[in-house]
Backbone as ProteinMPNN parsed JSONL, in Angstrom:
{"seq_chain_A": "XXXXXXXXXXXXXXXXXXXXXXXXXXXXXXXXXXXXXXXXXXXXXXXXXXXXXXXXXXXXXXXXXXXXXXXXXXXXXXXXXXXXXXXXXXXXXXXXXXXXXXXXXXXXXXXXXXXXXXX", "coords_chain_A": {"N_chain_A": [[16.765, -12.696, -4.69], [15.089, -10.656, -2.477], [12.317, -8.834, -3.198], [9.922, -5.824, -3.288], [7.888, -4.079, -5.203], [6.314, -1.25, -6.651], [3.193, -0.343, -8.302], [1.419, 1.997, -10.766], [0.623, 4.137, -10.673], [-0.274, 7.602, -11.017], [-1.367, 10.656, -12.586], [-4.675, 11.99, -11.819], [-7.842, 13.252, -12.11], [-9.664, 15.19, -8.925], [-11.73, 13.528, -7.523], [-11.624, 11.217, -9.148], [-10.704, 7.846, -9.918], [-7.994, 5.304, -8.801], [-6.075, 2.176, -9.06], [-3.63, 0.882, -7.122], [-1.008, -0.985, -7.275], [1.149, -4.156, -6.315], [3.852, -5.895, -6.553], [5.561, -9.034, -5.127], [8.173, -10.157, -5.05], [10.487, -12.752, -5.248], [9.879, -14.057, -2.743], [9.835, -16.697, -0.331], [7.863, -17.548, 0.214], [4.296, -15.882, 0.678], [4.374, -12.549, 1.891], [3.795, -12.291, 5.456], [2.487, -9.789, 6.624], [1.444, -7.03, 4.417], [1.669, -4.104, 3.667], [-0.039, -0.518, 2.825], [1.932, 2.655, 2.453], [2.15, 6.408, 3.191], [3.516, 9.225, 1.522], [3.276, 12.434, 1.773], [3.726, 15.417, 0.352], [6.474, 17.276, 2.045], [5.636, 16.39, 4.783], [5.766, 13.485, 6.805], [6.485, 10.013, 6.367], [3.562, 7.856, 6.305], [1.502, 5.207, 7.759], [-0.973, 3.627, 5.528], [-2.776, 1.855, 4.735], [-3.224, -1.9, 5.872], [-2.539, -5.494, 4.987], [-3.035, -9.036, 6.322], [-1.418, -11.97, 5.129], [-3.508, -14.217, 4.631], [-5.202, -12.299, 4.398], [-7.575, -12.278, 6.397], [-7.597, -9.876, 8.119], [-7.647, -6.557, 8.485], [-6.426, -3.125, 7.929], [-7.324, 0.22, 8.72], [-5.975, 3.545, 7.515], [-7.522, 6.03, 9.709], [-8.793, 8.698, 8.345], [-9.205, 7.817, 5.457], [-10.808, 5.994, 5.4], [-13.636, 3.955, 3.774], [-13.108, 5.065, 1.648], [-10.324, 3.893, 0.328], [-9.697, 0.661, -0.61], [-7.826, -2.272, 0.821], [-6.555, -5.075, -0.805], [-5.496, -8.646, -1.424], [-3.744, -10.785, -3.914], [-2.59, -13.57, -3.212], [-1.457, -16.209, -4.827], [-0.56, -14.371, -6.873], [1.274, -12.948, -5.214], [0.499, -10.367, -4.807], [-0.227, -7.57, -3.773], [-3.048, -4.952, -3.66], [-4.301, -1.757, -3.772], [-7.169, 0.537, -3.419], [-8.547, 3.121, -4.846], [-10.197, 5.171, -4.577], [-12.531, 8.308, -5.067], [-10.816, 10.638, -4.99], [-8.974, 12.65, -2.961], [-7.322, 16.04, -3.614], [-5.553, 16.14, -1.068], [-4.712, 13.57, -1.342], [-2.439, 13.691, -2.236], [0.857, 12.388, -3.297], [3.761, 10.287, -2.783], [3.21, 6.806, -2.739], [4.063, 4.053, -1.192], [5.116, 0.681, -1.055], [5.037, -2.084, 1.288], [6.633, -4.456, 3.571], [6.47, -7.319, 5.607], [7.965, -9.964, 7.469], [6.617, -11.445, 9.742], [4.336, -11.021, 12.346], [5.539, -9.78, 14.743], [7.453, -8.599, 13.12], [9.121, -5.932, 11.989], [8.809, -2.825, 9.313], [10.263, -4.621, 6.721], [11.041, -4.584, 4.442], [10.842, -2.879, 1.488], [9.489, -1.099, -1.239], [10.517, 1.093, -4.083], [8.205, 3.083, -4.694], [5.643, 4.678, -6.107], [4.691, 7.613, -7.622], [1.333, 9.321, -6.76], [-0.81, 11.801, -8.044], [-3.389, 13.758, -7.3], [-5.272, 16.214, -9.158], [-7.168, 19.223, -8.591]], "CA_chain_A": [[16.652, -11.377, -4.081], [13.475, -10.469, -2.121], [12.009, -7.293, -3.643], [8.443, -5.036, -3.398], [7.893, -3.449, -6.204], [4.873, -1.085, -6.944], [2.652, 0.033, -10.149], [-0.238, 2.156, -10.748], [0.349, 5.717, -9.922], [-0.442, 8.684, -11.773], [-2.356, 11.876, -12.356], [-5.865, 11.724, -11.949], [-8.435, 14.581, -11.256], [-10.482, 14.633, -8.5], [-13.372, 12.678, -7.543], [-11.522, 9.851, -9.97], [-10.057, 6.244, -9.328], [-6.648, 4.637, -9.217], [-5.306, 0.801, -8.262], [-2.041, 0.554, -6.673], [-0.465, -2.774, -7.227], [2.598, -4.362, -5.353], [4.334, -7.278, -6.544], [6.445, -9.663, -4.186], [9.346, -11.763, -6.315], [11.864, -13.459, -4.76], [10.245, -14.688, -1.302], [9.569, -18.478, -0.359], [6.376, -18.064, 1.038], [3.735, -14.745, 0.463], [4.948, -11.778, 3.117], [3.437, -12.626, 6.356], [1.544, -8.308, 6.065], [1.645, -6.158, 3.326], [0.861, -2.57, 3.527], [0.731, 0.95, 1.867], [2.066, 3.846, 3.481], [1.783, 7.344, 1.85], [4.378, 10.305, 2.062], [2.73, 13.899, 1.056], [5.151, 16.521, 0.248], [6.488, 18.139, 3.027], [5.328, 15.424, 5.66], [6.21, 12.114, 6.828], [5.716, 8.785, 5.739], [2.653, 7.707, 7.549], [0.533, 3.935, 7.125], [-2.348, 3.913, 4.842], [-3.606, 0.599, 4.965], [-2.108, -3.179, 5.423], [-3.224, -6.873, 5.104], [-2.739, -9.818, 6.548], [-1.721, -13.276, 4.705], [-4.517, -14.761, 4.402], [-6.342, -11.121, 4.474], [-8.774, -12.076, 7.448], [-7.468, -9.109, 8.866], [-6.833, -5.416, 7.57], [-6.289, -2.019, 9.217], [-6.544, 1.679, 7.788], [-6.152, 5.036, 8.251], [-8.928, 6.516, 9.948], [-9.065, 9.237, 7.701], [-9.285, 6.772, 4.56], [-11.806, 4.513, 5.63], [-14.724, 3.85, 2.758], [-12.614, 5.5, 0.32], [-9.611, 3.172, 0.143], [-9.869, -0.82, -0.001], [-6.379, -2.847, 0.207], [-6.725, -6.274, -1.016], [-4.527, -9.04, -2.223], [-3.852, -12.119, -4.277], [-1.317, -14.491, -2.693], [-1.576, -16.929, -6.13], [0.244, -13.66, -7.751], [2.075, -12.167, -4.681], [0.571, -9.394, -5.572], [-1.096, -6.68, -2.891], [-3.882, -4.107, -4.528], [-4.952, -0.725, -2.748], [-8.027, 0.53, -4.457], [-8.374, 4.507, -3.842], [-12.257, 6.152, -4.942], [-12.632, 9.455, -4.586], [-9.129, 10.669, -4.482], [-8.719, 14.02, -3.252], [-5.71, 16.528, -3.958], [-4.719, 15.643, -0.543], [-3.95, 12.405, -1.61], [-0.896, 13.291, -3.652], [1.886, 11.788, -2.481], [4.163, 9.106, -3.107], [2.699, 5.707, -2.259], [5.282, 2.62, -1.016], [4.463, -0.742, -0.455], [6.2, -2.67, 2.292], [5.998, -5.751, 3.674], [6.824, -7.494, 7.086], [7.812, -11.467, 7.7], [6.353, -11.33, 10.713], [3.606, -9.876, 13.38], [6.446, -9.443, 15.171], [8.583, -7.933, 12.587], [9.11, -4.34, 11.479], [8.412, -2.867, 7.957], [11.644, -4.609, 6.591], [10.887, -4.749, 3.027], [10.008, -1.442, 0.669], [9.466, -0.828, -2.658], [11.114, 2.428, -4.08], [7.273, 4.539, -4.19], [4.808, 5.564, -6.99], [4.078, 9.216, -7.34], [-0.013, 9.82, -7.147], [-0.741, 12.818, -7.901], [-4.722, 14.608, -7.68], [-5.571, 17.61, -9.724], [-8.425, 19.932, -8.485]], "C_chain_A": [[15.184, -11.082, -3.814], [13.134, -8.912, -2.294], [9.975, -7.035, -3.115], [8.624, -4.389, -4.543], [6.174, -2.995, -6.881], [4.504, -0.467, -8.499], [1.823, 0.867, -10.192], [-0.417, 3.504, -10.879], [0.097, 6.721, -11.395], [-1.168, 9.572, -11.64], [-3.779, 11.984, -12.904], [-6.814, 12.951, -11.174], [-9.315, 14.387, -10.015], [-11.292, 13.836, -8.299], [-12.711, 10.932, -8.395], [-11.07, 8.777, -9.139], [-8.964, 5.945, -9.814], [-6.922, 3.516, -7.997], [-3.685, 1.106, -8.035], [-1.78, -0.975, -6.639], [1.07, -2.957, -6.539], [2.929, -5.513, -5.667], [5.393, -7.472, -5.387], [6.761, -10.555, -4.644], [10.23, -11.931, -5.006], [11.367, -14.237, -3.23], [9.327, -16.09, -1.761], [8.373, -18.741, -0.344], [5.307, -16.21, 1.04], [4.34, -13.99, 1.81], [3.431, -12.064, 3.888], [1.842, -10.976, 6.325], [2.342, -7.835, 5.308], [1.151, -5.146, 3.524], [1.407, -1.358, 2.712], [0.831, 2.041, 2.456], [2.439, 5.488, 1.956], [3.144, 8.554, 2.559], [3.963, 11.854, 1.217], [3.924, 14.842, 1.077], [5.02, 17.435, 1.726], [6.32, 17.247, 4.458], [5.795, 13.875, 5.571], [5.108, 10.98, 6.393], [4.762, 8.077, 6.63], [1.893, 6.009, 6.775], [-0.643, 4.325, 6.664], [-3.07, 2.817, 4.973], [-2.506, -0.431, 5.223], [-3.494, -4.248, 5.799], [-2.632, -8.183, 5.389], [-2.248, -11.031, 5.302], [-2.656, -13.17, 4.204], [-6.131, -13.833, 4.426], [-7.891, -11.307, 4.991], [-8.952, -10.886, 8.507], [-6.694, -7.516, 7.988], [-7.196, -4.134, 8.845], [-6.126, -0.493, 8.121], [-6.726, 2.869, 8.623], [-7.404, 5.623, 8.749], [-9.421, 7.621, 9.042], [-9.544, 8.961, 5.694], [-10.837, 5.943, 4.703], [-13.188, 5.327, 4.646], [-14.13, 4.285, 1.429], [-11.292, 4.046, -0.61], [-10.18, 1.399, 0.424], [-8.411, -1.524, -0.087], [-7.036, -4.213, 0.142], [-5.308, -7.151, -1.615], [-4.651, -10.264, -2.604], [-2.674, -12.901, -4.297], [-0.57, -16.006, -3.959], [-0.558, -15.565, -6.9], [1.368, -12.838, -6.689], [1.958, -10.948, -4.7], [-0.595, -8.67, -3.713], [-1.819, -5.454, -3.788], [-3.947, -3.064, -3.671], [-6.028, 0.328, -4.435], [-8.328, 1.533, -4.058], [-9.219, 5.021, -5.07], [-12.147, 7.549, -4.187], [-11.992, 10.163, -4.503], [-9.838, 12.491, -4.538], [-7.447, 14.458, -3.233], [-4.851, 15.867, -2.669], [-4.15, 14.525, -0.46], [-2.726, 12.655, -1.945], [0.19, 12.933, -2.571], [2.679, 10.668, -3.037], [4.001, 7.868, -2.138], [3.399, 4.643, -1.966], [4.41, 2.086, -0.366], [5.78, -1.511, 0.153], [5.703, -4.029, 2.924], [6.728, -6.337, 5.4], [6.381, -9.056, 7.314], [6.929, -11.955, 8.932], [5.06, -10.527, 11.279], [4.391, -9.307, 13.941], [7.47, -7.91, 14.736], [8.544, -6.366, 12.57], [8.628, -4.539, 10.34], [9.843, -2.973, 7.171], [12.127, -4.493, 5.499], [10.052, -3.263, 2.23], [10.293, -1.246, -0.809], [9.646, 0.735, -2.765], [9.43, 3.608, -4.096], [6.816, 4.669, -5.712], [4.235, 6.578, -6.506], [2.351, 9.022, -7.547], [-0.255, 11.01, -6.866], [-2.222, 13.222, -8.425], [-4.714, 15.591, -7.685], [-6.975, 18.113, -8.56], [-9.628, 20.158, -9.715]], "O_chain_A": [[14.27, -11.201, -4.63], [13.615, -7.993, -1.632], [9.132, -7.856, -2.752], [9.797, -4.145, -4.828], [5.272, -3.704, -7.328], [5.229, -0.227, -9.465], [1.001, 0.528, -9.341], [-1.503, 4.006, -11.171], [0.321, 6.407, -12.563], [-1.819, 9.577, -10.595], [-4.068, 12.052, -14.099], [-6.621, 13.439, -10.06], [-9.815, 13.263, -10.0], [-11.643, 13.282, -9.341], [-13.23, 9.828, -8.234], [-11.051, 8.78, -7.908], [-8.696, 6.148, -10.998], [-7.45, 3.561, -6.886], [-2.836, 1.503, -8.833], [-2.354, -1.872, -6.02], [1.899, -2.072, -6.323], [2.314, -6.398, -5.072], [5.974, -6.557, -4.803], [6.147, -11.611, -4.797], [10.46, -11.198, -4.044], [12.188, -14.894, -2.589], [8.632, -16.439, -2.715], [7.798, -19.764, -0.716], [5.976, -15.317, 1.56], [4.759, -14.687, 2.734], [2.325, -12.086, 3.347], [0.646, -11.14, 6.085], [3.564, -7.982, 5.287], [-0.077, -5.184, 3.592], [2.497, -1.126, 2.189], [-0.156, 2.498, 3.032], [2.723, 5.585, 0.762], [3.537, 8.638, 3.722], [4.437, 12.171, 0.126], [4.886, 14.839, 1.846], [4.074, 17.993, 2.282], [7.119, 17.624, 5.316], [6.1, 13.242, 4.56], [3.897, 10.898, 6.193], [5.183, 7.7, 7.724], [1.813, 5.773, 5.569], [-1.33, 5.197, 7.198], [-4.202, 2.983, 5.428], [-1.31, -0.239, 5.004], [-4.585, -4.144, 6.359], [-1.673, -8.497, 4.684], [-2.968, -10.87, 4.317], [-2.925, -12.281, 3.396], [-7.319, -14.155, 4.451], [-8.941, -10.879, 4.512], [-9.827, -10.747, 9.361], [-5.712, -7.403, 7.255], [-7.783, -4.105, 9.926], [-5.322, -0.2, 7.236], [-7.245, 3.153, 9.702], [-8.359, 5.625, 7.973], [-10.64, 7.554, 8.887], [-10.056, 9.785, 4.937], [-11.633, 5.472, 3.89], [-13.609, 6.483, 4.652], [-14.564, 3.941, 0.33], [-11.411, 3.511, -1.712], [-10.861, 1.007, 1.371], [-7.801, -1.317, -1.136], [-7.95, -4.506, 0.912], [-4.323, -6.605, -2.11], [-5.422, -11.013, -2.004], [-1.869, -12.917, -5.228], [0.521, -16.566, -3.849], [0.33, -16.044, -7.605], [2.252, -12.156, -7.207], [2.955, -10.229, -4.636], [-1.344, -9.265, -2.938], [-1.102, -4.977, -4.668], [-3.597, -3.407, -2.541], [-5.794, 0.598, -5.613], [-8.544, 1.508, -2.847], [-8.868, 5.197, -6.237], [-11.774, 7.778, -3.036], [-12.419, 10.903, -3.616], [-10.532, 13.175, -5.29], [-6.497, 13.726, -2.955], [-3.808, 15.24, -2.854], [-3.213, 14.31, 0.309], [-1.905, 11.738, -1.935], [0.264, 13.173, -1.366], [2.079, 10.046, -3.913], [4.494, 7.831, -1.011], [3.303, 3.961, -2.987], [3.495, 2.405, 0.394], [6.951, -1.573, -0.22], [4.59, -4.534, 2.775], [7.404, -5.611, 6.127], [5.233, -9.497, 7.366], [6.592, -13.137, 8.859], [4.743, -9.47, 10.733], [4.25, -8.087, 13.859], [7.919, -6.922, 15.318], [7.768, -5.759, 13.309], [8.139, -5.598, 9.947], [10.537, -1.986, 6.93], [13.329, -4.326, 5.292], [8.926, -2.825, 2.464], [11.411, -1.282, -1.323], [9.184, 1.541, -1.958], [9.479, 4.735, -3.603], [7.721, 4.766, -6.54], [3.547, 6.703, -5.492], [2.06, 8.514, -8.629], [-0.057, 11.475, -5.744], [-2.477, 13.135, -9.626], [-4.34, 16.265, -6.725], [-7.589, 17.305, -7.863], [-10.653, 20.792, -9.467]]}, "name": "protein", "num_of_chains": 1, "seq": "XXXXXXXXXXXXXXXXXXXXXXXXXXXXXXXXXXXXXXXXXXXXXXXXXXXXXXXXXXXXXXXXXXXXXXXXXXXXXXXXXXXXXXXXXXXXXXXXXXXXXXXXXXXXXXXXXXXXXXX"}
């Protein structure tokens, strides 16, 4: 069974730091991209970052950029998102998804860690 499955989340005050982690069990071969998409209360689920394979290639939110880094280690299947600075509007629940393909859609999702920043 090919799963996502994420880790990491919690409540952290301002200004602090959280890792998001994402394992990937069950496939043959590392997912082709991996990314993290965020859903704030009240609003839709929107992309936050993603990474290629062989992570020669990444893409983020424009509103993100310097704060967030996604990274990953294909030896653990594992995708990271590395989030400095967090403000309240971060909170949200965070899913990691994945996609066999350039081609593909986002066909693969992990059920979502809550992050949640205090003031």
């Amino acid at each position: 069974q090919v799963l996502v499955e994420e880790s990491g989340g919690g409540l952290v005050q301002a200004g602090g730091s959280l890792r998001l982690s994402c394992a990937a069990s069950g496939w043959t071969s590392s997912p082709y991209i991996m990314g993290w998409f965020r859903q704030a209360p009240g609003k839709e689920r929107g992309l936050v970052a993603q990474i290629t394979r062989n992570g020669d290639s990444t893409y983020y939110s424009d509103s993100l950029k310097g704060r967030f880094t996604i990274s990953r280690d294909n030896a653990k299947n594992t995708v990271y998102l590395q989030m400095n600075s967090l403000k309240p509007e971060d909170t949200g629940v965070y899913f990691c998804a994945a996609r066999t393909s350039a081609f593909a859609s986002w066909n693969y999702w992990g059920q979502g860690t809550q992050v949640t920043v205090s003031s």
